[in-house]
Short mmCIF file of N, CA and C in Angstrom, two decimals:
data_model
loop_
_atom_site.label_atom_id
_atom_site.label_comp_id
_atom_site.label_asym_id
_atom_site.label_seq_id
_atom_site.Cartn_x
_atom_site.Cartn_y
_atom_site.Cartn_z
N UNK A 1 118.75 116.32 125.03
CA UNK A 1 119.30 117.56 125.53
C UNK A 1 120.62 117.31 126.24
N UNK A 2 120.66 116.03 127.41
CA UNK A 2 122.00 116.17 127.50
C UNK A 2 123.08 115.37 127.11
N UNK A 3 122.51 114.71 125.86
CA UNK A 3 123.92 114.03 124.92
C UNK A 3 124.08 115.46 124.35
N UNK A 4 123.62 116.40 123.31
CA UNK A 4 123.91 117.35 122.66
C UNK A 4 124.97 118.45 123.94
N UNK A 5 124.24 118.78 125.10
CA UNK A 5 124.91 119.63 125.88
C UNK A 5 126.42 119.32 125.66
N UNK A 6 126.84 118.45 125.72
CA UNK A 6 128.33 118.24 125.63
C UNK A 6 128.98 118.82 124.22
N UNK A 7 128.52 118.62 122.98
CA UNK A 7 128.97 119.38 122.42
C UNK A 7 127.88 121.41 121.70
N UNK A 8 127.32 121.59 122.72
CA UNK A 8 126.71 122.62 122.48
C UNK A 8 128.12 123.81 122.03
N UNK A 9 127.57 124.63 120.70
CA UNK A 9 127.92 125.54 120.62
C UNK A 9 127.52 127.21 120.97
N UNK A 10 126.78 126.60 122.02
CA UNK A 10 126.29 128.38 122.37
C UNK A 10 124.62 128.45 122.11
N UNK A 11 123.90 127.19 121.35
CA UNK A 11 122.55 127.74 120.89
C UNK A 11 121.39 126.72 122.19
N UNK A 12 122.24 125.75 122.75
CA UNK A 12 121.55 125.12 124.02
C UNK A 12 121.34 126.46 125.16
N UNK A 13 122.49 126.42 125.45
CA UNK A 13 122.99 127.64 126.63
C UNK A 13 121.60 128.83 126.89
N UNK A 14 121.50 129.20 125.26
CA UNK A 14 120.95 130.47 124.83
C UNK A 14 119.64 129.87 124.99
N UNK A 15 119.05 128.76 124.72
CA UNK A 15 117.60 128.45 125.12
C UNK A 15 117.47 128.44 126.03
N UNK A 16 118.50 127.89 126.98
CA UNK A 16 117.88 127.65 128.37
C UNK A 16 117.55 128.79 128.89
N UNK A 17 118.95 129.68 129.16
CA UNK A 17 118.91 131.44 129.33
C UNK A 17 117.49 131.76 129.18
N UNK A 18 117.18 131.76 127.69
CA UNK A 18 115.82 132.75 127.32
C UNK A 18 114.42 132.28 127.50
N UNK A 19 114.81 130.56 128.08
CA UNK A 19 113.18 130.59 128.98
C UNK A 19 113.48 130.35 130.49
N UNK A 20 114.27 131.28 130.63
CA UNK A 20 114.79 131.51 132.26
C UNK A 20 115.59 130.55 133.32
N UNK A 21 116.55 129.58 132.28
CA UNK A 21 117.01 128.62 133.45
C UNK A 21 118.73 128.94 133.52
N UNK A 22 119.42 128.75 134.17
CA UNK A 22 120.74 129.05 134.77
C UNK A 22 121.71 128.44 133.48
N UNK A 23 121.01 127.30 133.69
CA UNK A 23 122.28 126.14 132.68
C UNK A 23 121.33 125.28 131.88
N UNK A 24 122.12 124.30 131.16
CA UNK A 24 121.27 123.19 130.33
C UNK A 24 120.82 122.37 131.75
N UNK A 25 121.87 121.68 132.58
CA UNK A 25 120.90 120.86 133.46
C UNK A 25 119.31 121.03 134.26
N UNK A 26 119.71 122.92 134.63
CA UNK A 26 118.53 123.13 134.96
C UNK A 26 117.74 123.42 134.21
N UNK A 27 117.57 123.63 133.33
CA UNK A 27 116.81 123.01 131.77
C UNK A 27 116.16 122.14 131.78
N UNK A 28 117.28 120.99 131.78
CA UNK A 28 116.72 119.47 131.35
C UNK A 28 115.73 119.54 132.74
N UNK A 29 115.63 120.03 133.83
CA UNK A 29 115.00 119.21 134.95
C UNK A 29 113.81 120.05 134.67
N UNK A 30 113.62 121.20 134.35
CA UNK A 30 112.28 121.67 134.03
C UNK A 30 111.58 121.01 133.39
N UNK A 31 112.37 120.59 132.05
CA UNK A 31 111.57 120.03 131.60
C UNK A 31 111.21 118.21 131.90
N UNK A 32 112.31 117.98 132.30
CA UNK A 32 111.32 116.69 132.97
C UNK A 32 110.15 117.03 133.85
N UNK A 33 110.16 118.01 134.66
CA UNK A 33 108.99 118.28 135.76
C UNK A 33 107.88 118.76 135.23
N UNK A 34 108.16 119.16 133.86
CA UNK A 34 106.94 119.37 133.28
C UNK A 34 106.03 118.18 132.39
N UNK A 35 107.46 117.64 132.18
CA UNK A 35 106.26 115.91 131.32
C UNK A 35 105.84 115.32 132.53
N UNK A 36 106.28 115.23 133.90
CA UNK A 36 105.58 114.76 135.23
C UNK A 36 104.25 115.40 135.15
N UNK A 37 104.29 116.71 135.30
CA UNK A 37 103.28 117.10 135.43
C UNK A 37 101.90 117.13 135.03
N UNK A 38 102.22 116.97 133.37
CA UNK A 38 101.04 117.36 132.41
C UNK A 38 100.69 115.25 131.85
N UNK A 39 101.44 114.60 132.97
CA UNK A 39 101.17 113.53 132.90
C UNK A 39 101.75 112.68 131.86
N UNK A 40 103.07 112.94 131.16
CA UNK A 40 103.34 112.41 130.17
C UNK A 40 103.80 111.00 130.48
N UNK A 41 103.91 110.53 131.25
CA UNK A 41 104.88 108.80 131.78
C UNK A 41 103.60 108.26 131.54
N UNK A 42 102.11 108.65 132.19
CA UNK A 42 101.42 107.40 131.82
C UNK A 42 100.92 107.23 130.48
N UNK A 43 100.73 108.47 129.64
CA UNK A 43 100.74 108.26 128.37
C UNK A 43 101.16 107.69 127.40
N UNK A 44 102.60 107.69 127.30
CA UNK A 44 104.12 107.29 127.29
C UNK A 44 103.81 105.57 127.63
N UNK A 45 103.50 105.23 128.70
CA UNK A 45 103.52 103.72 129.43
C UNK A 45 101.87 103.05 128.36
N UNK A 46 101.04 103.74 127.88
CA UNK A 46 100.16 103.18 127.02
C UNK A 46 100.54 102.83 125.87
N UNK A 47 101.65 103.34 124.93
CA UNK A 47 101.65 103.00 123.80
C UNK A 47 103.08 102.23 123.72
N UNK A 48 104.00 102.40 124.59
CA UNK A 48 105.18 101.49 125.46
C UNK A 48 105.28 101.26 126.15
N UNK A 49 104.73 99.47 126.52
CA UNK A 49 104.35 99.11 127.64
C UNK A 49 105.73 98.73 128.59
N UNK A 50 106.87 98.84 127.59
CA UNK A 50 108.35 97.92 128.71
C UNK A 50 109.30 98.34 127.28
N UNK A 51 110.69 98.34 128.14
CA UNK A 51 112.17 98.79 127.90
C UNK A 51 111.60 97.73 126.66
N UNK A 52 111.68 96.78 126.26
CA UNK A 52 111.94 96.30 125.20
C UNK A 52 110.90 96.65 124.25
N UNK A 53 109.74 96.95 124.03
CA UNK A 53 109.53 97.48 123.31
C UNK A 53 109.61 99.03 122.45
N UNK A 54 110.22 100.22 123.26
CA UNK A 54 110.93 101.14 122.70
C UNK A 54 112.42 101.07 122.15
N UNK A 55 113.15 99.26 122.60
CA UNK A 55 114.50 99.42 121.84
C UNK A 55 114.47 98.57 120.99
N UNK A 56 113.05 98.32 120.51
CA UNK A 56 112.84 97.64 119.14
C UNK A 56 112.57 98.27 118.14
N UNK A 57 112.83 99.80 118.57
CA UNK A 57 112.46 100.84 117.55
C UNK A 57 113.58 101.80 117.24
N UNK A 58 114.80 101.00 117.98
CA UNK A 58 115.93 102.71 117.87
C UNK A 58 116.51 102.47 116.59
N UNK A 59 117.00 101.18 116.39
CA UNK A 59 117.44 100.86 114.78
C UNK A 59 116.61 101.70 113.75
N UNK A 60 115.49 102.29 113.96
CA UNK A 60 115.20 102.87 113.15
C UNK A 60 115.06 104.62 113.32
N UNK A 61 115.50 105.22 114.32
CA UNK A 61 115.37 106.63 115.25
C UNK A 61 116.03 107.19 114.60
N UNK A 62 117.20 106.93 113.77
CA UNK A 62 118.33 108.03 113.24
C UNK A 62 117.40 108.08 111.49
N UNK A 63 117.62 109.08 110.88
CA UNK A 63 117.67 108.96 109.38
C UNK A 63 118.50 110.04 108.75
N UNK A 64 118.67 109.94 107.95
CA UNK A 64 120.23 110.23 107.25
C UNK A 64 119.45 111.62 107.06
N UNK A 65 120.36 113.04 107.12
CA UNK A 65 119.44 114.19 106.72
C UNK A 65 118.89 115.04 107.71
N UNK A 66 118.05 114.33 108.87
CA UNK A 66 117.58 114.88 109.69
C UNK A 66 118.93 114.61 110.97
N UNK A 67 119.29 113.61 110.74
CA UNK A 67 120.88 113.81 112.00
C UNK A 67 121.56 114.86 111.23
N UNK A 68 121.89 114.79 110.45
CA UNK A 68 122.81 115.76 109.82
C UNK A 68 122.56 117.07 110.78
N UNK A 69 121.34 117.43 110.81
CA UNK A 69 121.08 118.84 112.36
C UNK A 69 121.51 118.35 113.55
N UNK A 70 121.64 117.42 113.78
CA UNK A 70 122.02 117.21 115.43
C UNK A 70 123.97 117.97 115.70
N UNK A 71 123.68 118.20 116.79
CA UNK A 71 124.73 118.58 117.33
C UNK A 71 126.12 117.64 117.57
N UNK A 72 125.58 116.61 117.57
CA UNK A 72 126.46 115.62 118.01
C UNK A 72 126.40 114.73 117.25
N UNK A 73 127.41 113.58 116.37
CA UNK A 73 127.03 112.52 115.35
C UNK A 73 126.48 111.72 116.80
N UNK A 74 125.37 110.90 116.30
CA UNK A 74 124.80 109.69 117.07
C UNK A 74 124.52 108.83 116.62
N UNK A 75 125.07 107.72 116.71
CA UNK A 75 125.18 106.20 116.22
C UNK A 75 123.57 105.57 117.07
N UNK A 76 123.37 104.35 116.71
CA UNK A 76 122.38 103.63 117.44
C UNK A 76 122.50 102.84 118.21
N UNK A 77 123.74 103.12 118.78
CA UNK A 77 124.02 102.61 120.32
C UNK A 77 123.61 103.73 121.09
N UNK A 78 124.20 105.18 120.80
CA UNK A 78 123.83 106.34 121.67
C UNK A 78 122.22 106.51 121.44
N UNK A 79 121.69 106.42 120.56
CA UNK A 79 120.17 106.38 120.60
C UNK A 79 119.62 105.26 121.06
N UNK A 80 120.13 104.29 121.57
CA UNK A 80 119.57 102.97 122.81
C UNK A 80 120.03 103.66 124.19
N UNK A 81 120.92 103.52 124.31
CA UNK A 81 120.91 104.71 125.61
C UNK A 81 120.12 106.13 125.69
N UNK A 82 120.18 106.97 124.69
CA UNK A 82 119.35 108.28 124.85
C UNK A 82 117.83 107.79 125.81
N UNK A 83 117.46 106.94 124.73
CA UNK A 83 116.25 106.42 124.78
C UNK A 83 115.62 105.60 126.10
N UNK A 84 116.85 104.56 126.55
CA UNK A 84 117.25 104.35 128.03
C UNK A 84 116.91 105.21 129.13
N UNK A 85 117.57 105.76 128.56
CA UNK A 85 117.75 106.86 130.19
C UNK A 85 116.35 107.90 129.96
N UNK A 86 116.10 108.15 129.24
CA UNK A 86 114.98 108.80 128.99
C UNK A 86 113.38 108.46 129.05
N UNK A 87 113.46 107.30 129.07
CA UNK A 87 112.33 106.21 129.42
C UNK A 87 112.50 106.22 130.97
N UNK A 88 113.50 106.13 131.85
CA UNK A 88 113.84 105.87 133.07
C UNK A 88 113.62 106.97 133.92
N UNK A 89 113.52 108.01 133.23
CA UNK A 89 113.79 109.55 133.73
C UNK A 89 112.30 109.55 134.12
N UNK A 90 111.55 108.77 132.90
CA UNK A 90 109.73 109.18 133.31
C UNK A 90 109.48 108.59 134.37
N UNK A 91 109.92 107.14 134.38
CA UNK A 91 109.39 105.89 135.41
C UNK A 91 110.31 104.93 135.58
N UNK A 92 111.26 105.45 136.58
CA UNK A 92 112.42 104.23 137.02
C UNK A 92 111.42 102.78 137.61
N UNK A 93 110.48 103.03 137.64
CA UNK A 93 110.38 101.58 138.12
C UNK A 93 109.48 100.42 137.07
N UNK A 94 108.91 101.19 136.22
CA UNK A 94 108.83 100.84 134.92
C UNK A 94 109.58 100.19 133.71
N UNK A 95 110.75 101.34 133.30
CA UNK A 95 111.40 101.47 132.90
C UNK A 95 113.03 101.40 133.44
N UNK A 96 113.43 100.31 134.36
CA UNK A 96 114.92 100.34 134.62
C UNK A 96 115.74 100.43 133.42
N UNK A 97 116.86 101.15 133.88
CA UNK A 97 118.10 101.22 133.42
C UNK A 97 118.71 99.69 132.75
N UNK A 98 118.95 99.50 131.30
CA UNK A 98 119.59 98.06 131.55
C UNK A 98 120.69 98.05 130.53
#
């Protein structure tokens, strides 16, 4: 959500709007507070136990066709970071930043 926000054309904006949030950021934080909630980090931490085993999988995250919908071209450096920070977002102390 917020690699795409940067190049949103109007259809991020409009989701957030129509399930009641101001902007994309306050967006994105709903919805992190909701994978907190409904317990998604320890779920998440069962089937990826550490940073290196989810960036042994990004080389394979993009496929030709289904990026073609993304908003933004994303290489598999930006999907090691997406994936980064998004692992970190559940459980910084789990999952550091590296």
């Amino acid at each position: 959500l917020a690699f795409n926000a940067e190049a949103d054309d109007g259809r991020l904006i409009h989701l957030a709007r129509s399930v009641g949030h101001e902007d994309i950021p306050a967006f994105r934080d709903a919805l992190d507070a909701m994978f907190q909630e409904v317990g998604f980090p320890g779920f998440f931490a069962r089937y990826v136990p550490d940073r290196d085993a989810a960036m042994a999988l990004t080389d394979r995250m993009i496929k030709p066709g289904r990026a073609d919908n993304n908003l933004r071209e994303a290489g598999v450096e930006d999907v090691r970071r997406i994936v980064g920070e998004a692992m970190h977002s559940l459980d910084p102390e789990r999952y550091p930043l590296g």
